[in-house]
Coordinates of C-alpha atoms in Angstrom, one line a residue:
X1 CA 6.1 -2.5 28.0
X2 CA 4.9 -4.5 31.2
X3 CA 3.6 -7.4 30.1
X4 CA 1.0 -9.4 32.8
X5 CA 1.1 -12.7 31.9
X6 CA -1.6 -15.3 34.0
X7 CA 0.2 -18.5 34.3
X8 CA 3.5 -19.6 34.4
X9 CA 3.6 -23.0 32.5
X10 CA 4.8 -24.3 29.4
X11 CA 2.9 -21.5 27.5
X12 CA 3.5 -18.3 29.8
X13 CA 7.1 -19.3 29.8
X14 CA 7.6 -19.4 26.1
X15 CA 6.1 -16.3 26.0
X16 CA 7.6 -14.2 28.5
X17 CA 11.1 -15.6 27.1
X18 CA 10.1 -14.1 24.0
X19 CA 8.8 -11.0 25.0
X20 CA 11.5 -10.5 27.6
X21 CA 14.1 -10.7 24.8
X22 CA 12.3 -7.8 22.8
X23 CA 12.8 -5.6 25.8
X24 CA 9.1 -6.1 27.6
X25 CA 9.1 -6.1 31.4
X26 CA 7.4 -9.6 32.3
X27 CA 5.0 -10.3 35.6
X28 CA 3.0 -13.4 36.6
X29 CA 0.2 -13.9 37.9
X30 CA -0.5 -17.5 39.4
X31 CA -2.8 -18.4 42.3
X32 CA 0.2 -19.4 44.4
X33 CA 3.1 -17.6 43.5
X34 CA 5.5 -19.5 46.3
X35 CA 5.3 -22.7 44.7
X36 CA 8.1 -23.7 43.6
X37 CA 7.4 -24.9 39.9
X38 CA 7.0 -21.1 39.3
X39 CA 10.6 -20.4 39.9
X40 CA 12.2 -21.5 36.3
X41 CA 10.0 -19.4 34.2
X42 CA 10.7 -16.6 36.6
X43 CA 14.5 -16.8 36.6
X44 CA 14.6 -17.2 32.9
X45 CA 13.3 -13.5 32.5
X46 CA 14.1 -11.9 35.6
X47 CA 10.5 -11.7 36.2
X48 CA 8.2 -11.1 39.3
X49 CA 6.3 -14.3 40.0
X50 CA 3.0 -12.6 42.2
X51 CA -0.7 -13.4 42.8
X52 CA -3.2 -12.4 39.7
X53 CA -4.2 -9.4 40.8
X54 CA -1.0 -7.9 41.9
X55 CA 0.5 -8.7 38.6
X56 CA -1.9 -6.9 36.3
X57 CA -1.9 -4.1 38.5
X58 CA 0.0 -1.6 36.3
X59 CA 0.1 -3.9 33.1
X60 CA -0.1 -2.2 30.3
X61 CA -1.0 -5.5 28.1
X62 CA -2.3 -9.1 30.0
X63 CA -2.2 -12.4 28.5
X64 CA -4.1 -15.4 29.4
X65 CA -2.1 -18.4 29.1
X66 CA -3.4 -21.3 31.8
X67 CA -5.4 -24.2 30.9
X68 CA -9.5 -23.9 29.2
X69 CA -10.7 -25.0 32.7
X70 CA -8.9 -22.2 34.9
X71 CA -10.1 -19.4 32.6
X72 CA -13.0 -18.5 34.8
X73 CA -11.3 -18.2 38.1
X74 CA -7.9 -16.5 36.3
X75 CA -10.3 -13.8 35.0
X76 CA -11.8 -13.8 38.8
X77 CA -8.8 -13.3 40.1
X78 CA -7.9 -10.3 37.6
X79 CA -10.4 -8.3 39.1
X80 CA -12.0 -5.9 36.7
X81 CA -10.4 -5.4 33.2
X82 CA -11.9 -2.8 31.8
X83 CA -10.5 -0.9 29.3
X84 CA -7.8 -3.4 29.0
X85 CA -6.0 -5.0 26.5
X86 CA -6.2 -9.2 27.0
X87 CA -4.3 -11.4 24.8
X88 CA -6.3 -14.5 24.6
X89 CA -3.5 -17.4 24.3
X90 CA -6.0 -20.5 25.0
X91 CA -7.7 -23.3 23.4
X92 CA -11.2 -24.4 24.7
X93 CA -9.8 -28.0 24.9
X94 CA -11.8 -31.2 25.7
X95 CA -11.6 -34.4 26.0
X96 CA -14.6 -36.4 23.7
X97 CA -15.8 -39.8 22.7
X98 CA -12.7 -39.0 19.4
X99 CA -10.1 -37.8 22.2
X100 CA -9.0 -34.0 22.8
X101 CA -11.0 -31.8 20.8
X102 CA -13.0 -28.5 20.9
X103 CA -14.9 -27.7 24.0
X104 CA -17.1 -24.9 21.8
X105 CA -17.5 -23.9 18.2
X106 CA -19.5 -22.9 15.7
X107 CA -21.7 -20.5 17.1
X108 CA -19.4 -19.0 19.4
X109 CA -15.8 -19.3 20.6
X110 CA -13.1 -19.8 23.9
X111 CA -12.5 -16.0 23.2
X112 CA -15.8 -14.6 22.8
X113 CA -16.3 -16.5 26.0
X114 CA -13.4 -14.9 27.7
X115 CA -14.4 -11.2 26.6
X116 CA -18.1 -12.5 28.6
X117 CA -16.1 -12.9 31.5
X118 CA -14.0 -9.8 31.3
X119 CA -16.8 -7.2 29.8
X120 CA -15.5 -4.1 28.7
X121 CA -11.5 -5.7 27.8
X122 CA -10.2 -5.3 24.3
X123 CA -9.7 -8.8 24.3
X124 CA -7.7 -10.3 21.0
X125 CA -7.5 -14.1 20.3
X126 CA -3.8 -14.7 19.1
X127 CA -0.6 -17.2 20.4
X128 CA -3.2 -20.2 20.4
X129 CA -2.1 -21.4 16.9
X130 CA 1.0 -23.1 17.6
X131 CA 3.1 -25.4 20.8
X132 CA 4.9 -23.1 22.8
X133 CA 8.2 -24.3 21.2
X134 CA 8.1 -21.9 18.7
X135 CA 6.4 -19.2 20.7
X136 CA 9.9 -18.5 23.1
X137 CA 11.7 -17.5 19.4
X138 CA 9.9 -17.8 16.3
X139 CA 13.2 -17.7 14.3
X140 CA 15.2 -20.2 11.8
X141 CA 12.6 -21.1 9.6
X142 CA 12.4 -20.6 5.8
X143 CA 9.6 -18.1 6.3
X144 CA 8.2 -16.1 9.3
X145 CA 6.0 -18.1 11.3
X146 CA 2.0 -16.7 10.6
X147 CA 0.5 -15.2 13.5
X148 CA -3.4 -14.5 13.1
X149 CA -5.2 -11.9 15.6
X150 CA -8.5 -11.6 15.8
X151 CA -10.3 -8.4 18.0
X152 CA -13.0 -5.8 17.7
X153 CA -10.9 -3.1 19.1
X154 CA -9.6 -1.3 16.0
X155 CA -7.5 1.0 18.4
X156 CA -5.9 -1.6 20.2
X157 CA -5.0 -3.7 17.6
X158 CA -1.9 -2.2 16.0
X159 CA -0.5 -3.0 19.6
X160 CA -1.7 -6.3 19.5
X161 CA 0.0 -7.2 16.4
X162 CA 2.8 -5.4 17.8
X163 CA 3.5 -7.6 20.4
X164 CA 3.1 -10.5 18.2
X165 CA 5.2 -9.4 15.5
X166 CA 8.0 -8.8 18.8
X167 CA 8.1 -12.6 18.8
X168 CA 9.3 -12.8 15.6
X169 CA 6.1 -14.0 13.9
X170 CA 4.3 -12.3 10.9
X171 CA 1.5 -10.8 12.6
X172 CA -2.0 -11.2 10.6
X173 CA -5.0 -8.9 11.3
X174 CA -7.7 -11.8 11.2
X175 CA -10.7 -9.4 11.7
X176 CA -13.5 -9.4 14.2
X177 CA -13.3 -11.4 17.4
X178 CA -15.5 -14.1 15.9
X179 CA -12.8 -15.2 13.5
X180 CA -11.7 -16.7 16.9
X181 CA -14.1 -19.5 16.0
X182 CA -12.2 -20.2 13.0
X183 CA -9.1 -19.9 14.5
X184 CA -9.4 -22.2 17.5
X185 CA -10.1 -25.0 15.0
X186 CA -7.0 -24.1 13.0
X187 CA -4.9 -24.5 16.3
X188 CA -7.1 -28.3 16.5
X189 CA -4.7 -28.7 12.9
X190 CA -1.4 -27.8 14.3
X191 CA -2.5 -29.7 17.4
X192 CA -3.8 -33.1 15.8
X193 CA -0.4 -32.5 12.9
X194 CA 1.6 -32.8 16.2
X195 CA -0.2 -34.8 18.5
X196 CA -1.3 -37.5 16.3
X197 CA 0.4 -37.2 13.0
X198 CA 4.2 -37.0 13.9
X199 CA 4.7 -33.7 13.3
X200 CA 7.8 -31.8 15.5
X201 CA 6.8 -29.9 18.3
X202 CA 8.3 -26.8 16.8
X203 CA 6.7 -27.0 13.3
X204 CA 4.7 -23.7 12.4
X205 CA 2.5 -22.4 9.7
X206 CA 3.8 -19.3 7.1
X207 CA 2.0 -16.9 5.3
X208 CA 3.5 -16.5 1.6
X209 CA 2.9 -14.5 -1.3
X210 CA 4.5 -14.8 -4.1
X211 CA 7.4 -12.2 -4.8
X212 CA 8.7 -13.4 -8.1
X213 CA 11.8 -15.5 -8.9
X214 CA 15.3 -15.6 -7.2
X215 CA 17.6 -13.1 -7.5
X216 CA 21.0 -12.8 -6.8
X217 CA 22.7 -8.9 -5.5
X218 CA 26.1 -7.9 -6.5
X219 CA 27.7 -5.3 -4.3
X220 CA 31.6 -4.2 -5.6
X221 CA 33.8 -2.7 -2.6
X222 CA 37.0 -1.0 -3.2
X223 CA 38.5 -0.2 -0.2
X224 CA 40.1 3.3 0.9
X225 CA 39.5 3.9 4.5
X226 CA 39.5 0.5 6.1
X227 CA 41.4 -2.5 6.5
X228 CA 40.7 -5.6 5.2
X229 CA 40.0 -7.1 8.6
X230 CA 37.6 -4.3 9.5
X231 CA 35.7 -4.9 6.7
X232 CA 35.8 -9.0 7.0
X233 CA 35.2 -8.3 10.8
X234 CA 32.4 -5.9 10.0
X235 CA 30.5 -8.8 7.7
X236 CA 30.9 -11.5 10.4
X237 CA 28.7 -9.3 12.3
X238 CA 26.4 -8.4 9.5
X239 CA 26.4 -12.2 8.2
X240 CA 24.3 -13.2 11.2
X241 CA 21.9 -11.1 10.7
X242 CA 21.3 -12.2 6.9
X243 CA 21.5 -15.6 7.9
X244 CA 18.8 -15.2 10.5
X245 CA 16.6 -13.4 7.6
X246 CA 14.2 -16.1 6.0
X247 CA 14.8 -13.9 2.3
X248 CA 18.4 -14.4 2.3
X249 CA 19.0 -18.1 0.4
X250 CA 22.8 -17.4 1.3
X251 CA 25.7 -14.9 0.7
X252 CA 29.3 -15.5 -0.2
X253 CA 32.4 -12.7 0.1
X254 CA 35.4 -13.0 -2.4
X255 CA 38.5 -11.2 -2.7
X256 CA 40.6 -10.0 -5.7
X257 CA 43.5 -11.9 -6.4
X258 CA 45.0 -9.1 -8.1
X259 CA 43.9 -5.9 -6.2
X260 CA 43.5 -7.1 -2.1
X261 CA 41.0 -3.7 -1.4
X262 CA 38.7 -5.1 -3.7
X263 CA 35.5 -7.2 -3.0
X264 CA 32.5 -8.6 -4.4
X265 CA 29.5 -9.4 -2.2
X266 CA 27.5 -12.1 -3.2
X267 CA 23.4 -12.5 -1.5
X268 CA 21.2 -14.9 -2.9
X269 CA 17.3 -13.5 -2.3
X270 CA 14.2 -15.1 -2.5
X271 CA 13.4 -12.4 -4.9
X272 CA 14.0 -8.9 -5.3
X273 CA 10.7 -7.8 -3.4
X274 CA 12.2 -10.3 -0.9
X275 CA 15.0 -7.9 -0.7
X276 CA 13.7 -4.3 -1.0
X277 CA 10.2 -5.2 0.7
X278 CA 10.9 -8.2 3.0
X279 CA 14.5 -7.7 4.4
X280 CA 14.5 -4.0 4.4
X281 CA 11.2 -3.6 6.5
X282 CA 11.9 -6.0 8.5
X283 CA 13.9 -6.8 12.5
X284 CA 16.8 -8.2 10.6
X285 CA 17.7 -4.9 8.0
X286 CA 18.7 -2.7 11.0
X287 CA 21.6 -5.0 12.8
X288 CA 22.7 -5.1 9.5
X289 CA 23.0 -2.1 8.0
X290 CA 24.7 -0.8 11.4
X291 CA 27.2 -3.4 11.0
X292 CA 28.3 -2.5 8.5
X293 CA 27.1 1.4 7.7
X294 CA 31.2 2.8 7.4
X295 CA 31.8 0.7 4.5
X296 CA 29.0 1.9 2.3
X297 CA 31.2 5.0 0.7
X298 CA 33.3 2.6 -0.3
X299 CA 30.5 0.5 -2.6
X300 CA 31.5 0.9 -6.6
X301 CA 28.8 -0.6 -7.5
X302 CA 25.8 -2.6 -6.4
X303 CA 23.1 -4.6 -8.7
X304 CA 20.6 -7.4 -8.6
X305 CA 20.9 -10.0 -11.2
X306 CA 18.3 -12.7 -12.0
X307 CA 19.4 -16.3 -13.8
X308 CA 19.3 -16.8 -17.6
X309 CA 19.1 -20.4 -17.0
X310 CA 22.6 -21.1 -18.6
X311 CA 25.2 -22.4 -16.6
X312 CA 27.3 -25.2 -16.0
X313 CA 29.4 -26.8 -12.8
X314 CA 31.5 -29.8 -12.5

């Protein structure tokens, strides 16, 4: 997909980083697209750095990532946006009597204000809930990242969460584009955690249900068609891939002593559902299973086992 993102700062690099590596095609759009500062977040994705309305041209998605106070003259430059889709990636920031805070609220919202000024866009309020450290790859945490999206386009939105989700968060339909005016304050909360309250820069919010207690899968190989290095070789590769999915606790390999074709796979879950619902649905399970796809004839048997709560270790 070609992705039109307006601006080129902190937050429209992130973002193109991250969409770049999910396979998006990235333009942006920036009032002065020879100045130099532009130049890193364009050599980072191989992108186009162009004026605003040359990079939307074409776009089949456009996301607004520049400060609250260049809004109106971004969505100026954009020309008419009707009929297209508009990420929404601001916060109506101001600066009070308390400090930085929200420049609207209540009654209305940044977004609802952005759809004012672009009638006729399937606008969506989303990427405005966390610093764009986590927003380049929303990866190595316990849990995905939550994403909310809020839009009145019910047609749209399944692409709007799309793209989202392509960033590695768990993308959340929040409803209507109204919720925006609950969600711009939730961003204040990640904001004030980090700004104020010594929270990293790469912290995040998850979304978690509860999926029951840990378990712990057995799979049995017996070898007859491949080597033992193919097969150790094979779950190098596939290891990654578990390690990089937040339902794996950890996995451990072990040989037979007595019979060297014979292995016993060993992957602590979060739960079962972790397993069958989370892992297999999700970016990780595919990698995985085509590292290591030739090996599964040679499974004897594969179980999930949950703790009795006796054991012992020295």
């Amino acid at each position: 997909m070609r992705i039109a993102i307006i601006g080129a700062g902190n937050v429209g690099g992130a973002l193109g980083k991250g969409w770049a590596r999910a396979g998006h095609s990235i333009v942006y759009g920036v009032p002065d697209p020879a100045a130099p500062k532009h130049a890193a977040a364009a050599q980072a994705v191989a992108a186009t750095v162009t004026d605003v309305a040359g990079a939307v041209t074409g776009a089949e998605a456009i996301v607004l990532a520049v400060p609250w106070d260049a809004v109106p003259a971004a969505l100026a430059a954009a020309g008419d946006l009707s009929g297209r889709l508009v990420i929404d990636a601001t916060n109506p920031l101001a600066m009070g009597p308390g400090g930085l805070g929200l420049a609207l609220g209540f009654s209305t919202s940044g977004a609802e204000e952005v759809e004012r000024l672009a009638p006729g866009a399937a606008v969506f309020k989303a990427m405005n809930q966390v610093g764009f450290s986590v927003m380049a790859a929303a990866t190595g945490y316990p849990a995905r990242p939550v994403m909310f999206v809020a839009g009145d386009d019910a047609g749209r939105k399944p692409q709007a969460l799309g793209l989202v989700a392509d960033l590695g968060f768990e993308a959340m339909d929040a409803g209507p584009l109204k919720q925006a005016r609950l969600l711009e304050p939730y961003a204040m909360l990640w904001i004030d955690q980090a700004v104020n309250r010594g929270a990293p820069l790469d912290n995040a919010f998850a979304f978690m249900r509860h999926q029951g207690e840990p378990a712990v899968e057995y799979v049995r190989y017996v070898l007859t068609a491949h080597s033992v290095d193919d097969f150790l070789k094979a779950y190098e590769e596939a290891g990654r891939h578990l390690a990089a999915a937040p339902e794996c606790l950890g996995y451990e390999i072990t040989q037979c002593e007595d019979e060297a074709a014979s292995f016993i796979l060993r992957i602590r879950w979060a739960s079962v559902a972790a397993h069958m619902e989370g892992f297999r649905r999700g970016p990780h399970f595919p990698p995985f299973l085509a590292a290591i796809r030739d090996f599964i004839p040679e499974i004897a048997e594969m179980r999930h086992y949950r703790q009795t709560g006796l054991a012992w270790s020295r």
